Amino acid sequence: MKSGLLALAKEKTVIFDGAMGTMLMAAGLSQGKSPELWNLEKPSVIMNIHKQYFEAGSDVVHTNTFGGNTLKLADKGLVEKMDLLNSAAAKIAAEVCHEGKFVAGDIGPTGKMLKPLGDVDLEEMEEAFYGQANALMSGGVDLISIETMFSLEEALAALRSAKKAGGILVVASITYTRTKRGFFTMMGEGVIQCVSALEDAGADVIAANCTLGSKDMIDLAKQIRACTKKPILIQPNAGKPVSRNGVTHYQQTPSEFAHDGKDIKEAGAEMVGGCCGTTPEFIRELAKVLCQ
Ligand SMILES: [Zn+2]
């Protein structure tokens, strides 16, 4: 296992990258098209996005494989290309990843519900995640980052599968929403429940990303810190989204984001990055504030 990431986290605040989807839209990806297909069709665009994040100060970038599991790829008729799309993505990121930096193989949700709410069994879901984790590892990723999980059960399925695929560091990131009673997943699981289940299943880094902006993430980081001694990664959105002519915009500025990043660090997160709406500009500001 390339264990350097945890060692780095002892020396400095580890900076992850910002959004991939936001950057792909800006590069002309049309809605409804599979972003993963660009790993084969436009590898130089993907490589350039990774490069911009590394240059902005990211220590870790995520591969362009958020929707790269077979259950999700099935919607676009791309199941047969699963191995190729994931290994290509890993190689694209590795090519611009220099000494001391890391490539995280990105595993996002399947978009399907487990039985009895949906029609997918746990076994089928684990198989999809296991296949993707293997494909990412064959392409040479340094770690696996499971992210934007709205259901603890699905996060655990992905985590077990990534652990089964091999001795690699695994980040497990849950998406919470804020209610009057506290932070919960879409399926109603709370922070203590999620953190302890992820820890028991072997997560090396306990994380939260998406939906919440940086202000809410400060409070969430404190609550996660209170339940675990594992390293924590927090990746907020760039504030709250607003819709203008059917297009989503995020209103926070890079410096506001970076300012909150400082509080997130002080709340106990060893690792910070960005989610929806964040760009290399946000990461540059964040790195400036957190790594001086
Ligand atoms: Zn997001």
mmCIF file of C-alpha atoms and ligand atoms in Angstrom:
data_model
loop_
_atom_site.group_PDB
_atom_site.id
_atom_site.type_symbol
_atom_site.label_atom_id
_atom_site.label_comp_id
_atom_site.label_asym_id
_atom_site.label_seq_id
_atom_site.Cartn_x
_atom_site.Cartn_y
_atom_site.Cartn_z
ATOM 1 C CA MET A 1 0.000 0.000 0.000
ATOM 2 C CA LYS A 2 1.242 3.458 -0.871
ATOM 3 C CA SER A 3 0.752 4.793 2.617
ATOM 4 C CA GLY A 4 2.237 8.195 1.900
ATOM 5 C CA LEU A 5 -1.091 9.978 2.080
ATOM 6 C CA LEU A 6 -1.550 9.350 5.804
ATOM 7 C CA ALA A 7 2.076 10.347 6.415
ATOM 8 C CA LEU A 8 1.497 13.561 4.461
ATOM 9 C CA ALA A 9 -1.595 14.287 6.577
ATOM 10 C CA LYS A 10 0.665 14.321 9.655
ATOM 11 C CA GLU A 11 2.884 16.985 8.067
ATOM 12 C CA LYS A 12 0.359 19.337 6.495
ATOM 13 C CA THR A 13 -3.309 19.797 5.669
ATOM 14 C CA VAL A 14 -3.865 17.592 2.639
ATOM 15 C CA ILE A 15 -5.576 19.442 -0.197
ATOM 16 C CA PHE A 16 -7.883 17.468 -2.473
ATOM 17 C CA ASP A 17 -9.205 18.724 -5.802
ATOM 18 C CA GLY A 18 -12.437 20.543 -6.593
ATOM 19 C CA ALA A 19 -15.305 19.568 -8.858
ATOM 20 C CA MET A 20 -14.810 17.537 -12.020
ATOM 21 C CA GLY A 21 -18.412 17.858 -13.280
ATOM 22 C CA THR A 22 -18.349 21.660 -13.086
ATOM 23 C CA MET A 23 -15.122 21.711 -15.132
ATOM 24 C CA LEU A 24 -16.474 19.248 -17.709
ATOM 25 C CA MET A 25 -19.621 21.341 -18.239
ATOM 26 C CA ALA A 26 -17.409 24.394 -18.749
ATOM 27 C CA ALA A 27 -15.409 22.386 -21.300
ATOM 28 C CA GLY A 28 -18.594 21.686 -23.267
ATOM 29 C CA LEU A 29 -19.824 18.330 -21.963
ATOM 30 C CA SER A 30 -23.496 18.168 -22.871
ATOM 31 C CA GLN A 31 -26.089 17.138 -20.321
ATOM 32 C CA GLY A 32 -27.078 13.508 -20.682
ATOM 33 C CA LYS A 33 -23.689 12.476 -22.065
ATOM 34 C CA SER A 34 -21.590 10.101 -19.956
ATOM 35 C CA PRO A 35 -18.663 12.115 -18.505
ATOM 36 C CA GLU A 36 -16.631 8.891 -18.290
ATOM 37 C CA LEU A 37 -16.705 8.536 -22.080
ATOM 38 C CA TRP A 38 -14.385 11.527 -22.305
ATOM 39 C CA ASN A 39 -11.642 9.372 -20.758
ATOM 40 C CA LEU A 40 -11.523 7.699 -24.167
ATOM 41 C CA GLU A 41 -12.761 10.471 -26.463
ATOM 42 C CA LYS A 42 -11.108 13.558 -24.961
ATOM 43 C CA PRO A 43 -8.331 12.399 -22.619
ATOM 44 C CA SER A 44 -6.413 15.658 -23.039
ATOM 45 C CA VAL A 45 -9.351 17.661 -21.606
ATOM 46 C CA ILE A 46 -9.465 15.427 -18.519
ATOM 47 C CA MET A 47 -5.688 15.519 -18.128
ATOM 48 C CA ASN A 48 -5.707 19.289 -18.341
ATOM 49 C CA ILE A 49 -8.309 19.528 -15.541
ATOM 50 C CA HIS A 50 -6.151 17.322 -13.284
ATOM 51 C CA LYS A 51 -3.128 19.413 -14.190
ATOM 52 C CA GLN A 52 -4.926 22.626 -13.253
ATOM 53 C CA TYR A 53 -5.851 21.177 -9.861
ATOM 54 C CA PHE A 54 -2.315 19.974 -9.150
ATOM 55 C CA GLU A 55 -0.948 23.373 -10.171
ATOM 56 C CA ALA A 56 -3.485 25.078 -7.909
ATOM 57 C CA GLY A 57 -2.104 23.113 -4.943
ATOM 58 C CA SER A 58 -4.043 19.828 -4.807
ATOM 59 C CA ASP A 59 -2.130 16.941 -3.262
ATOM 60 C CA VAL A 60 -4.765 14.487 -4.488
ATOM 61 C CA VAL A 61 -6.979 14.461 -7.582
ATOM 62 C CA HIS A 62 -9.998 12.249 -8.274
ATOM 63 C CA THR A 63 -10.224 10.222 -11.491
ATOM 64 C CA ASN A 64 -13.088 11.044 -13.861
ATOM 65 C CA THR A 65 -15.008 7.910 -12.883
ATOM 66 C CA PHE A 66 -17.805 9.146 -10.614
ATOM 67 C CA GLY A 67 -20.407 7.221 -12.650
ATOM 68 C CA GLY A 68 -18.043 4.431 -13.666
ATOM 69 C CA ASN A 69 -19.737 1.433 -12.044
ATOM 70 C CA THR A 70 -21.681 -1.017 -14.227
ATOM 71 C CA LEU A 71 -25.077 -0.252 -12.640
ATOM 72 C CA LYS A 72 -24.707 3.416 -13.579
ATOM 73 C CA LEU A 73 -23.026 2.800 -16.949
ATOM 74 C CA ALA A 74 -25.930 0.512 -17.885
ATOM 75 C CA ASP A 75 -28.151 3.620 -18.225
ATOM 76 C CA LYS A 76 -25.926 4.747 -21.113
ATOM 77 C CA GLY A 77 -25.306 1.311 -22.637
ATOM 78 C CA LEU A 78 -21.646 1.389 -21.599
ATOM 79 C CA VAL A 79 -21.368 -1.696 -19.389
ATOM 80 C CA GLU A 80 -18.893 -3.390 -21.732
ATOM 81 C CA LYS A 81 -16.566 -0.394 -21.526
ATOM 82 C CA MET A 82 -16.393 -0.358 -17.702
ATOM 83 C CA ASP A 83 -12.860 -1.744 -17.414
ATOM 84 C CA LEU A 84 -11.519 0.447 -20.172
ATOM 85 C CA LEU A 85 -13.159 3.696 -18.944
ATOM 86 C CA ASN A 86 -11.829 3.245 -15.418
ATOM 87 C CA SER A 87 -8.313 2.101 -16.217
ATOM 88 C CA ALA A 88 -7.971 4.857 -18.834
ATOM 89 C CA ALA A 89 -9.079 7.445 -16.261
ATOM 90 C CA ALA A 90 -6.472 6.220 -13.771
ATOM 91 C CA LYS A 91 -3.712 6.406 -16.385
ATOM 92 C CA ILE A 92 -4.732 9.935 -17.471
ATOM 93 C CA ALA A 93 -4.470 11.217 -13.894
ATOM 94 C CA ALA A 94 -1.256 9.274 -13.181
ATOM 95 C CA GLU A 95 0.426 10.906 -16.153
ATOM 96 C CA VAL A 96 0.257 14.375 -14.553
ATOM 97 C CA CYS A 97 0.720 13.169 -10.962
ATOM 98 C CA HIS A 98 4.242 13.946 -9.811
ATOM 99 C CA GLU A 99 6.245 12.613 -6.868
ATOM 100 C CA GLY A 100 4.530 13.258 -3.543
ATOM 101 C CA LYS A 101 1.074 13.679 -5.135
ATOM 102 C CA PHE A 102 -1.707 11.102 -5.330
ATOM 103 C CA VAL A 103 -4.433 9.792 -7.623
ATOM 104 C CA ALA A 104 -7.713 8.771 -5.983
ATOM 105 C CA GLY A 105 -9.886 6.353 -7.925
ATOM 106 C CA ASP A 106 -13.333 7.897 -7.708
ATOM 107 C CA ILE A 107 -16.309 5.658 -6.944
ATOM 108 C CA GLY A 108 -19.711 7.373 -6.887
ATOM 109 C CA PRO A 109 -23.188 6.004 -6.229
ATOM 110 C CA THR A 110 -24.990 3.558 -8.529
ATOM 111 C CA GLY A 111 -28.094 5.751 -8.711
ATOM 112 C CA LYS A 112 -30.112 2.647 -7.814
ATOM 113 C CA MET A 113 -31.912 1.742 -4.619
ATOM 114 C CA LEU A 114 -31.331 -1.491 -2.778
ATOM 115 C CA LYS A 115 -34.206 -3.927 -2.231
ATOM 116 C CA PRO A 116 -36.850 -3.648 -0.828
ATOM 117 C CA LEU A 117 -37.042 0.081 -1.766
ATOM 118 C CA GLY A 118 -35.478 -0.537 -5.171
ATOM 119 C CA ASP A 119 -34.773 -3.550 -7.310
ATOM 120 C CA VAL A 120 -31.034 -4.115 -6.859
ATOM 121 C CA ASP A 121 -29.698 -6.740 -4.438
ATOM 122 C CA LEU A 122 -26.735 -6.092 -2.255
ATOM 123 C CA GLU A 123 -24.731 -8.768 -4.048
ATOM 124 C CA GLU A 124 -25.302 -7.116 -7.420
ATOM 125 C CA MET A 125 -24.280 -3.746 -6.020
ATOM 126 C CA GLU A 126 -21.116 -5.119 -4.421
ATOM 127 C CA GLU A 127 -20.200 -6.817 -7.682
ATOM 128 C CA ALA A 128 -20.512 -3.496 -9.543
ATOM 129 C CA PHE A 129 -18.268 -1.705 -7.024
ATOM 130 C CA TYR A 130 -15.775 -4.575 -6.899
ATOM 131 C CA GLY A 131 -15.397 -4.491 -10.682
ATOM 132 C CA GLN A 132 -14.828 -0.750 -10.687
ATOM 133 C CA ALA A 133 -12.319 -0.863 -7.823
ATOM 134 C CA ASN A 134 -10.337 -3.539 -9.654
ATOM 135 C CA ALA A 135 -10.365 -1.589 -12.916
ATOM 136 C CA LEU A 136 -9.180 1.580 -11.145
ATOM 137 C CA MET A 137 -6.415 -0.329 -9.394
ATOM 138 C CA SER A 138 -5.298 -1.946 -12.644
ATOM 139 C CA GLY A 139 -4.913 1.582 -14.023
ATOM 140 C CA GLY A 140 -2.635 2.464 -11.098
ATOM 141 C CA VAL A 141 -4.583 4.604 -8.609
ATOM 142 C CA ASP A 142 -2.940 5.234 -5.214
ATOM 143 C CA LEU A 143 -6.164 5.113 -3.221
ATOM 144 C CA ILE A 144 -9.901 4.658 -3.672
ATOM 145 C CA SER A 145 -12.290 7.488 -2.819
ATOM 146 C CA ILE A 146 -15.917 6.473 -2.344
ATOM 147 C CA GLU A 147 -17.972 9.654 -2.438
ATOM 148 C CA THR A 148 -21.385 11.336 -2.557
ATOM 149 C CA MET A 149 -23.049 8.347 -0.907
ATOM 150 C CA PHE A 150 -26.627 9.203 0.083
ATOM 151 C CA SER A 151 -27.119 5.830 1.757
ATOM 152 C CA LEU A 152 -24.908 4.291 4.423
ATOM 153 C CA GLU A 153 -25.759 0.823 3.166
ATOM 154 C CA GLU A 154 -24.510 1.671 -0.319
ATOM 155 C CA ALA A 155 -21.366 3.323 1.080
ATOM 156 C CA LEU A 156 -20.650 0.149 3.056
ATOM 157 C CA ALA A 157 -21.201 -2.006 -0.040
ATOM 158 C CA ALA A 158 -18.647 0.113 -1.912
ATOM 159 C CA LEU A 159 -16.242 0.089 1.025
ATOM 160 C CA ARG A 160 -16.360 -3.698 1.451
ATOM 161 C CA SER A 161 -15.822 -4.131 -2.288
ATOM 162 C CA ALA A 162 -12.852 -1.752 -2.417
ATOM 163 C CA LYS A 163 -11.279 -3.498 0.581
ATOM 164 C CA LYS A 164 -11.854 -6.884 -1.050
ATOM 165 C CA ALA A 165 -10.220 -5.673 -4.283
ATOM 166 C CA GLY A 166 -6.906 -5.217 -2.535
ATOM 167 C CA GLY A 167 -4.609 -3.563 -0.053
ATOM 168 C CA ILE A 168 -5.323 0.015 -0.884
ATOM 169 C CA LEU A 169 -6.178 3.036 1.212
ATOM 170 C CA VAL A 170 -9.917 3.774 1.101
ATOM 171 C CA VAL A 171 -11.662 7.091 1.765
ATOM 172 C CA ALA A 172 -15.385 6.766 2.506
ATOM 173 C CA SER A 173 -17.424 9.921 2.017
ATOM 174 C CA ILE A 174 -21.064 10.340 2.974
ATOM 175 C CA THR A 175 -23.416 13.086 1.794
ATOM 176 C CA TYR A 176 -25.433 14.585 4.621
ATOM 177 C CA THR A 177 -28.192 17.172 4.668
ATOM 178 C CA ARG A 178 -28.835 19.496 7.567
ATOM 179 C CA THR A 179 -32.157 19.264 9.351
ATOM 180 C CA LYS A 180 -33.432 20.856 12.587
ATOM 181 C CA ARG A 181 -32.472 17.620 14.350
ATOM 182 C CA GLY A 182 -28.944 17.522 12.948
ATOM 183 C CA PHE A 183 -27.102 16.032 9.990
ATOM 184 C CA PHE A 184 -28.600 12.999 8.253
ATOM 185 C CA THR A 185 -28.207 11.055 5.026
ATOM 186 C CA MET A 186 -31.105 10.935 2.583
ATOM 187 C CA MET A 187 -31.924 7.544 4.082
ATOM 188 C CA GLY A 188 -32.070 9.020 7.592
ATOM 189 C CA GLU A 189 -28.776 7.788 9.019
ATOM 190 C CA GLY A 190 -27.043 10.121 11.481
ATOM 191 C CA VAL A 191 -23.389 11.064 11.901
ATOM 192 C CA ILE A 192 -22.510 8.715 14.784
ATOM 193 C CA GLN A 193 -24.138 5.758 13.043
ATOM 194 C CA CYS A 194 -22.354 6.452 9.741
ATOM 195 C CA VAL A 195 -18.923 7.117 11.211
ATOM 196 C CA SER A 196 -18.885 4.048 13.439
ATOM 197 C CA ALA A 197 -20.146 1.756 10.664
ATOM 198 C CA LEU A 198 -17.541 3.076 8.203
ATOM 199 C CA GLU A 199 -14.792 2.650 10.769
ATOM 200 C CA ASP A 200 -15.888 -0.908 11.560
ATOM 201 C CA ALA A 201 -15.867 -1.731 7.836
ATOM 202 C CA GLY A 202 -12.254 -0.544 7.570
ATOM 203 C CA ALA A 203 -12.415 2.988 6.128
ATOM 204 C CA ASP A 204 -8.984 4.628 6.381
ATOM 205 C CA VAL A 205 -10.328 8.168 6.023
ATOM 206 C CA ILE A 206 -13.782 9.261 7.190
ATOM 207 C CA ALA A 207 -15.247 11.886 4.887
ATOM 208 C CA ALA A 208 -18.209 14.076 3.982
ATOM 209 C CA ASN A 209 -18.878 15.760 0.655
ATOM 210 C CA CYS A 210 -21.474 17.523 -1.461
ATOM 211 C CA THR A 211 -24.883 19.134 -0.826
ATOM 212 C CA LEU A 212 -23.681 21.201 2.146
ATOM 213 C CA GLY A 213 -21.764 24.437 1.709
ATOM 214 C CA SER A 214 -18.644 25.322 3.647
ATOM 215 C CA LYS A 215 -20.470 26.979 6.596
ATOM 216 C CA ASP A 216 -22.522 23.870 7.392
ATOM 217 C CA MET A 217 -19.467 21.691 6.866
ATOM 218 C CA ILE A 218 -17.684 23.453 9.755
ATOM 219 C CA ASP A 219 -20.318 22.144 12.175
ATOM 220 C CA LEU A 220 -20.399 18.733 10.516
ATOM 221 C CA ALA A 221 -16.594 18.438 10.757
ATOM 222 C CA LYS A 222 -16.820 19.091 14.529
ATOM 223 C CA GLN A 223 -19.408 16.347 14.927
ATOM 224 C CA ILE A 224 -17.416 13.836 12.877
ATOM 225 C CA ARG A 225 -14.266 14.730 14.848
ATOM 226 C CA ALA A 226 -16.093 13.946 18.070
ATOM 227 C CA CYS A 227 -16.784 10.368 16.894
ATOM 228 C CA THR A 228 -13.491 9.241 15.347
ATOM 229 C CA LYS A 229 -9.727 9.334 15.602
ATOM 230 C CA LYS A 230 -9.305 8.468 11.905
ATOM 231 C CA PRO A 231 -8.214 11.229 9.512
ATOM 232 C CA ILE A 232 -11.144 13.296 8.196
ATOM 233 C CA LEU A 233 -11.705 14.683 4.699
ATOM 234 C CA ILE A 234 -14.304 17.422 4.123
ATOM 235 C CA GLN A 235 -15.335 18.547 0.620
ATOM 236 C CA PRO A 236 -18.062 21.249 0.649
ATOM 237 C CA ASN A 237 -19.958 22.650 -2.304
ATOM 238 C CA ALA A 238 -19.303 26.272 -3.299
ATOM 239 C CA GLY A 239 -22.247 27.476 -1.245
ATOM 240 C CA LYS A 240 -25.888 26.998 -2.153
ATOM 241 C CA PRO A 241 -26.862 26.466 -5.797
ATOM 242 C CA VAL A 242 -29.229 28.811 -7.607
ATOM 243 C CA SER A 243 -30.890 27.977 -10.881
ATOM 244 C CA ARG A 244 -30.741 30.543 -13.687
ATOM 245 C CA ASN A 245 -32.431 29.606 -16.975
ATOM 246 C CA GLY A 246 -32.221 25.962 -16.001
ATOM 247 C CA VAL A 247 -28.469 26.167 -15.357
ATOM 248 C CA THR A 248 -27.115 25.671 -11.847
ATOM 249 C CA HIS A 249 -24.797 28.320 -10.432
ATOM 250 C CA TYR A 250 -22.937 28.390 -7.123
ATOM 251 C CA GLN A 251 -22.586 31.776 -5.526
ATOM 252 C CA GLN A 252 -19.703 31.526 -3.105
ATOM 253 C CA THR A 253 -16.407 33.201 -3.942
ATOM 254 C CA PRO A 254 -13.081 31.325 -3.707
ATOM 255 C CA SER A 255 -11.941 33.521 -0.812
ATOM 256 C CA GLU A 256 -15.128 32.951 1.233
ATOM 257 C CA PHE A 257 -14.720 29.236 0.619
ATOM 258 C CA ALA A 258 -11.073 29.279 1.666
ATOM 259 C CA HIS A 259 -11.902 31.289 4.792
ATOM 260 C CA ASP A 260 -14.371 28.599 5.883
ATOM 261 C CA GLY A 261 -11.778 25.985 4.930
ATOM 262 C CA LYS A 262 -9.631 27.360 7.731
ATOM 263 C CA ASP A 263 -12.465 26.798 10.216
ATOM 264 C CA ILE A 264 -13.020 23.303 8.832
ATOM 265 C CA LYS A 265 -9.353 22.560 9.472
ATOM 266 C CA GLU A 266 -9.624 23.988 12.975
ATOM 267 C CA ALA A 267 -12.720 21.843 13.556
ATOM 268 C CA GLY A 268 -10.413 18.859 13.092
ATOM 269 C CA ALA A 269 -10.244 17.934 9.397
ATOM 270 C CA GLU A 270 -6.778 16.863 8.227
ATOM 271 C CA MET A 271 -7.882 16.893 4.597
ATOM 272 C CA VAL A 272 -9.990 19.460 2.721
ATOM 273 C CA GLY A 273 -11.149 19.735 -0.889
ATOM 274 C CA GLY A 274 -14.140 20.974 -2.836
ATOM 275 C CA CYS A 275 -17.282 19.524 -4.363
ATOM 276 C CA CYS A 276 -19.922 20.941 -6.746
ATOM 277 C CA GLY A 277 -19.199 24.414 -8.056
ATOM 278 C CA THR A 278 -15.566 24.538 -6.920
ATOM 279 C CA THR A 279 -12.834 25.133 -9.503
ATOM 280 C CA PRO A 280 -9.009 25.372 -9.464
ATOM 281 C CA GLU A 281 -9.446 28.979 -8.309
ATOM 282 C CA PHE A 282 -11.159 27.742 -5.116
ATOM 283 C CA ILE A 283 -8.423 25.184 -4.524
ATOM 284 C CA ARG A 284 -5.704 27.786 -5.089
ATOM 285 C CA GLU A 285 -7.240 30.055 -2.420
ATOM 286 C CA LEU A 286 -7.786 27.104 -0.088
ATOM 287 C CA ALA A 287 -4.178 25.945 -0.426
ATOM 288 C CA LYS A 288 -2.969 29.510 0.154
ATOM 289 C CA VAL A 289 -4.940 29.829 3.396
ATOM 290 C CA LEU A 290 -4.323 26.305 4.750
ATOM 291 C CA CYS A 291 -0.734 25.654 3.727
ATOM 292 C CA GLN A 292 1.123 28.851 4.528
HETATM 293 ZN ZN ZN B 1 -20.993 17.744 -5.063
#
